[in-house]
Coordinates of C-alpha atoms in Angstrom, one line a residue:
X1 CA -39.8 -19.4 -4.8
X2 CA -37.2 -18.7 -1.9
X3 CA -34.8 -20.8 -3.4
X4 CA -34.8 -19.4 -6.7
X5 CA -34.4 -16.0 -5.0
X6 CA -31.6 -16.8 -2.9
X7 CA -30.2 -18.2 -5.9
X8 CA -30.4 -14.9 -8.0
X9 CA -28.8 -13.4 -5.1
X10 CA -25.6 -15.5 -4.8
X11 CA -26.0 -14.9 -9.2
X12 CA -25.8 -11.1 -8.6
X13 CA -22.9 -11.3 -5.7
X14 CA -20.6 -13.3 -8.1
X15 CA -21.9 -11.2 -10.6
X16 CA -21.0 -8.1 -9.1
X17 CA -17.9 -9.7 -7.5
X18 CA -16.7 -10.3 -11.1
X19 CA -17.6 -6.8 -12.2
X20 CA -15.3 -5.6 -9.1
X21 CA -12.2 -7.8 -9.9
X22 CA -11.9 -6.8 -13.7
X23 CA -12.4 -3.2 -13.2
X24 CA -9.6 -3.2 -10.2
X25 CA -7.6 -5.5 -12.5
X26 CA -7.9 -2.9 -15.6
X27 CA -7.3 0.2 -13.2
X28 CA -4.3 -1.1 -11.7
X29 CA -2.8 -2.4 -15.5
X30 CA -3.2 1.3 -16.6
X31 CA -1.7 2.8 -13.9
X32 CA 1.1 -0.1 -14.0
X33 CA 1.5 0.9 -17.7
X34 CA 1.4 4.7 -17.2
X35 CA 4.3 4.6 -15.0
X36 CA 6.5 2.2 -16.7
X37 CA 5.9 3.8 -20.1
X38 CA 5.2 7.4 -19.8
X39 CA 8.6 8.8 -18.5
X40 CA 10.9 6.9 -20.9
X41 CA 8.8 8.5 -23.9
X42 CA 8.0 12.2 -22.6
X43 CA 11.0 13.7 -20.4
X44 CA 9.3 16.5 -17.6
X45 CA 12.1 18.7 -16.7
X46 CA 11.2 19.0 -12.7
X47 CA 12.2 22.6 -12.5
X48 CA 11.3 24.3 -15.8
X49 CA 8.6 27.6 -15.3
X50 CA 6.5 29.3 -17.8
X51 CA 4.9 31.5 -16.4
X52 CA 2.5 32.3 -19.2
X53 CA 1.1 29.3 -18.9
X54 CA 0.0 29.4 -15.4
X55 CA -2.9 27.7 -14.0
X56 CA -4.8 27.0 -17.3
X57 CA -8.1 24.8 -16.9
X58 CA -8.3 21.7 -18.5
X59 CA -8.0 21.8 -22.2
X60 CA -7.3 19.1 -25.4
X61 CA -3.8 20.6 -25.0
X62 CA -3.3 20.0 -21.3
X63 CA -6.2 17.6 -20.3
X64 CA -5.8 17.8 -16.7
X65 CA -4.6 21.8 -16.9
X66 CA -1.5 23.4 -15.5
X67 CA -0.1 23.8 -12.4
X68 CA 0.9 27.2 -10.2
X69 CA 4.5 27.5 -12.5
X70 CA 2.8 26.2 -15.6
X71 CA 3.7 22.8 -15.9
X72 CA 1.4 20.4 -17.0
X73 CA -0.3 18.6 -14.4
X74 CA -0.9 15.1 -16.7
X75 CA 2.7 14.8 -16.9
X76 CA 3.1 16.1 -13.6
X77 CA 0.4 13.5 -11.5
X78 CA 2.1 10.2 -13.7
X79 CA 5.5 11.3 -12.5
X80 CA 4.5 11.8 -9.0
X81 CA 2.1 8.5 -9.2
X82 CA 5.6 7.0 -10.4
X83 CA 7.5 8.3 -7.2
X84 CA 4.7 7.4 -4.8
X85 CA 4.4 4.0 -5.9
X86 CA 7.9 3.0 -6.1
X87 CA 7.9 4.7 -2.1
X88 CA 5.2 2.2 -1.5
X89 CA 6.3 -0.8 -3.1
X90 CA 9.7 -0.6 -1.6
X91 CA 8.4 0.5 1.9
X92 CA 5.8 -2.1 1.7
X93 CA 8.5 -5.2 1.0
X94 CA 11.0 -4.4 3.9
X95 CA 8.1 -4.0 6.8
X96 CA 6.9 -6.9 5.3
X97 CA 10.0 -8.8 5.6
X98 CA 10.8 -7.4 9.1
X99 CA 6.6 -8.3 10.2
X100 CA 7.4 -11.5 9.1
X101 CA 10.4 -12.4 10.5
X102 CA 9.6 -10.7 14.0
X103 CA 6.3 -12.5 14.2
X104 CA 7.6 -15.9 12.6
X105 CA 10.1 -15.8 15.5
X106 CA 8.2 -14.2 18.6
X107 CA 5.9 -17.7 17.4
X108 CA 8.2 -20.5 17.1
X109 CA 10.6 -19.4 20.2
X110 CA 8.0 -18.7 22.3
X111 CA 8.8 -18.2 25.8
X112 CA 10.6 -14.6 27.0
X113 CA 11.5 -14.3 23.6
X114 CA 8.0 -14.3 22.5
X115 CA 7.0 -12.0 25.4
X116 CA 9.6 -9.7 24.6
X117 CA 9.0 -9.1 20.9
X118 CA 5.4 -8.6 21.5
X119 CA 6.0 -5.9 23.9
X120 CA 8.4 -4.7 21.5
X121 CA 5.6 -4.4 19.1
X122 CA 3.2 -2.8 21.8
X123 CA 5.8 -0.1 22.3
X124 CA 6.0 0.8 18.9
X125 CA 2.3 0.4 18.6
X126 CA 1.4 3.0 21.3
X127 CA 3.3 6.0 19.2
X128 CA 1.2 7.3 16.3
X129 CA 3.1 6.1 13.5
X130 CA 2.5 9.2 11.4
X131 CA 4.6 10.7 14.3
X132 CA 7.4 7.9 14.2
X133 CA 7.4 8.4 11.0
X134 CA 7.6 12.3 11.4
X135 CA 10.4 11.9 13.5
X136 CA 12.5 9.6 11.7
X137 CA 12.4 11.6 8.4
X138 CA 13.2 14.2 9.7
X139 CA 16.6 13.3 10.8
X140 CA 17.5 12.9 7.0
X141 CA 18.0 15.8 4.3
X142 CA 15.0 15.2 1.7
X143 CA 14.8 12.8 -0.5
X144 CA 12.8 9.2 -1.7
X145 CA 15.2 6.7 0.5
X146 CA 13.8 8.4 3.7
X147 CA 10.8 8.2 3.1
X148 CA 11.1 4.7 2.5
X149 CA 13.0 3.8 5.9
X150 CA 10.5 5.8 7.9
X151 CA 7.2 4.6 6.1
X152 CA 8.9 0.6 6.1
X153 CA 10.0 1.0 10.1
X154 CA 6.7 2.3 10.9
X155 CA 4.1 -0.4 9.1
X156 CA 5.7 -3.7 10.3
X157 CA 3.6 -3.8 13.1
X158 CA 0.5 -5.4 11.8
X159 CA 2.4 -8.0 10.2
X160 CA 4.2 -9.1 12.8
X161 CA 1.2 -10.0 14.6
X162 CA -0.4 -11.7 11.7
X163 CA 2.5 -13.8 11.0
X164 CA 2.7 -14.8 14.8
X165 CA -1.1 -15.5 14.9
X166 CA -0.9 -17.9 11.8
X167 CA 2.6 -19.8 12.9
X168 CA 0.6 -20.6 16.6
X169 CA -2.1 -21.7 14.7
X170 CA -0.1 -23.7 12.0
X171 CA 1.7 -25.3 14.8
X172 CA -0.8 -27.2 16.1
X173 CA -1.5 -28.5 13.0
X174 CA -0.9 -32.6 12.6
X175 CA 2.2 -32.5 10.0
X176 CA 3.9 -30.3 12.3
X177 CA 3.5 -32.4 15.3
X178 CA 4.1 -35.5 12.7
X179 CA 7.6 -33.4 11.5
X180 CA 8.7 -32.9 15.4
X181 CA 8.3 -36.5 16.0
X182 CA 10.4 -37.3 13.2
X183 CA 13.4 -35.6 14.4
X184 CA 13.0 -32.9 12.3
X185 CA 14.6 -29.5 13.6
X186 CA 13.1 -26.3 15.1
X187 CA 14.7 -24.3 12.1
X188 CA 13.6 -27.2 9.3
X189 CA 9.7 -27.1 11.1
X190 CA 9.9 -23.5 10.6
X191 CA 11.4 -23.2 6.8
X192 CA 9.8 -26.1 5.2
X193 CA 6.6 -26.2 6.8
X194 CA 5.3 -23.1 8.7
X195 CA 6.8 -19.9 6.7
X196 CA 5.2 -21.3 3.7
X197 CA 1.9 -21.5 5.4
X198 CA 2.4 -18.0 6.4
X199 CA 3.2 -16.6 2.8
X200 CA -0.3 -16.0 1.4
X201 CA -1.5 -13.7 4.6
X202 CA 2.1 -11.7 4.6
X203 CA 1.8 -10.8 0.9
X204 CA -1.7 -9.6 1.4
X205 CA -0.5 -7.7 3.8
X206 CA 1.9 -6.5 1.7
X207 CA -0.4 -5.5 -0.9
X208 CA -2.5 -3.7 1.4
X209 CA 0.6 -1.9 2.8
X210 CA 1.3 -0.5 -0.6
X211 CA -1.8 1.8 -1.2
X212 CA -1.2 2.6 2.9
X213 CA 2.6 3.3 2.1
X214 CA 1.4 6.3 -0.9
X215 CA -0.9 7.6 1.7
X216 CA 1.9 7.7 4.4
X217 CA 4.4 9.8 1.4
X218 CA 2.0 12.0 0.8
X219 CA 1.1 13.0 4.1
X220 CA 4.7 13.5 5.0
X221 CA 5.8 15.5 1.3
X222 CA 2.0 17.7 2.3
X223 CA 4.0 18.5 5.7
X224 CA 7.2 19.7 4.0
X225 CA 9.0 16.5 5.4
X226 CA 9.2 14.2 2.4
X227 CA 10.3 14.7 -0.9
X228 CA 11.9 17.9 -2.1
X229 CA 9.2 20.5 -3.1
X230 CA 10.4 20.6 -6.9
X231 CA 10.5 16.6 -7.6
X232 CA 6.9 15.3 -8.1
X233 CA 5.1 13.3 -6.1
X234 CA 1.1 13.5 -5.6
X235 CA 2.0 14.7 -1.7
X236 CA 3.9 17.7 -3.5
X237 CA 1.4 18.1 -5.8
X238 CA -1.5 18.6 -3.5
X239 CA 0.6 20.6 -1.3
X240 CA 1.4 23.0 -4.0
X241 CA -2.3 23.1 -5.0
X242 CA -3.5 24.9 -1.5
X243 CA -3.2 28.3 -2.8
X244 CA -4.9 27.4 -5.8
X245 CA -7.6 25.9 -4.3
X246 CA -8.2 28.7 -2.4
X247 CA -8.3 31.0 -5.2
X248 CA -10.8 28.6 -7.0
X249 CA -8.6 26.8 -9.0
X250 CA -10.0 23.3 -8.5
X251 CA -8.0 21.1 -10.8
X252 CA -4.2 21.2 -9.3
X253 CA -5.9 19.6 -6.1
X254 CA -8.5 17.5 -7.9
X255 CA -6.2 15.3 -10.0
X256 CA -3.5 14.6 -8.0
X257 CA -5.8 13.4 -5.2
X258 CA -7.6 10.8 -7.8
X259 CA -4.5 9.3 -8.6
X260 CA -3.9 8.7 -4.8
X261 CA -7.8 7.6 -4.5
X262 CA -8.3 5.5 -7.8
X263 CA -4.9 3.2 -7.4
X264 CA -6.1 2.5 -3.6
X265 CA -9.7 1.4 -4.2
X266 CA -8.0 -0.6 -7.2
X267 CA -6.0 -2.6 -5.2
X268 CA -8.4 -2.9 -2.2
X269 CA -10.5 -4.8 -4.6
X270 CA -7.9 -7.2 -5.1
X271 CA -6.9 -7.9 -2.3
X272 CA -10.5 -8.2 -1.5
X273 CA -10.6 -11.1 -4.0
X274 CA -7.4 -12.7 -2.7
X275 CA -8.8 -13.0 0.4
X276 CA -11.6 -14.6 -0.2
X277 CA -9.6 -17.1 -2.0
X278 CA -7.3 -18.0 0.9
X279 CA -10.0 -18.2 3.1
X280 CA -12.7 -19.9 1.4
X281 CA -15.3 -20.2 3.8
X282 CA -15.5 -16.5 4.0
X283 CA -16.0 -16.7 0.1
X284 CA -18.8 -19.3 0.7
X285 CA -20.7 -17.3 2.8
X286 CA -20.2 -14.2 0.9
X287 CA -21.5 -16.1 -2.1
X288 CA -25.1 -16.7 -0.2

């Protein structure tokens, strides 16, 4: 009998493993297909006003309502959704790409060099990066491109330290110790043998930075510091939305802060499933 019932139980945890994967899977196709396809087909002029139509509720005509100027706010959140993800994608590719290469060679130089980069990292560790972050934005007008250089210079951190902790561990493997007594060279050991074995952990760090990198626009577009106030993004949006909110007009906040919240638990499930896969004995025992 207690066999059959930890068997169900591993049943249910793939079962409800598999549930999680295809509904983060379908989540993240729609929003992939709402930005791509949306603004070619239906043009939002950024700056038009109607007054008249000003802070309507949900209806069949406008399903998610209007915002503060009348503009409608399903239009409005895919725009900004648009914006905020090509912040994070961008963003979260360059701090990859500097994570990796700082920790890749912090690991294979070792030494002062190693010692030096890691303090490096310590530095910019100690600062609250919403701070950095603050402070480097704010030495550019407005605008998408500086948002991206302050979110990517202030989320390489955590890379860097991944990458460094796989290469020391990779380099103690036998093919690298078979490669060095081969003749082979430090810069051949380090492009043909340990950077790939680095790859799968720095692109899910990558992913994972993406949904971060959103977060990170919006706080700084909710502060006045990112994007200017007329081009949508979902910071904008839900900074726009306070005065609304206080006057009990729920839906300019609401639907702006579901498409930050839905594409972030979308792709924390899979990266949730990709790392079980590179690490499989972490998927065996969550399969007991």
């Amino acid at each position: 009998m207690a066999d059959l019932a930890w068997k169900s139980h591993g049943r249910t945890r793939r079962s409800t493993r598999t549930v999680r994967i295809t509904v983060s899977a379908v989540t993240v196709a729609a929003v992939a297909l709402a930005v791509l396809l949306v603004p070619p087909l239906v043009q939002l002029d950024q700056q038009a006003v109607d007054l008249s139509m000003k802070l309507r509720p949900p209806s069949l005509a406008h399903p998610f309502g209007t915002d503060d100027v009348g503009r409608d706010l399903l239009l409005r959140c895919v725009y900004g959704l648009r914006v905020s993800l090509l912040v994070g994608l961008v963003a979260a590719l360059v701090a990859t790409v500097i994570g990796t290469v700082v920790g890749a060679a912090a690991a294979v130089a070792g030494g002062w060099t190693d010692r030096v980069l890691m303090r490096l990292v310590d530095t910019f560790s100690s600062v609250p990066h919403l701070l950095l972050g603050i402070f480097i934005v704010a030495m550019f007008r407005p605008g998408v491109w500086p948002v991206i250089v302050s979110v990517a210079l202030t989320h390489w951190l955590s890379t860097a330290r991944i990458v460094r902790s796989e290469v020391l561990s990779l380099r103690s493997r036998p093919y690298v110790d078979a490669a060095i007594s081969g003749g082979a060279s430090r810069w051949r050991v380090t492009v043909r043998h340990l950077l790939p074995g680095v790859l799968p952990q720095a692109g899910l760090a990558a992913v994972l930075m993406v949904p971060h990198a959103m977060w990170h626009e919006s706080a700084l577009s909710f502060l006045g510091l990112g994007l200017p106030t007329h081009q949508a993004s979902l910071g904008n949006l839900v900074q726009s939305a306070r005065g609304s909110l206080l006057a009990g007009d729920w839906w300019p906040t609401l639907f702006p802060g579901l498409f930050l919240i839905v594409p972030t638990l979308a792709v924390a499930g899979l990266a949730g499933a990709w790392r079980e896969r590179i690490n499989p004995r972490r998927r065996s025992e969550l399969m007991l």
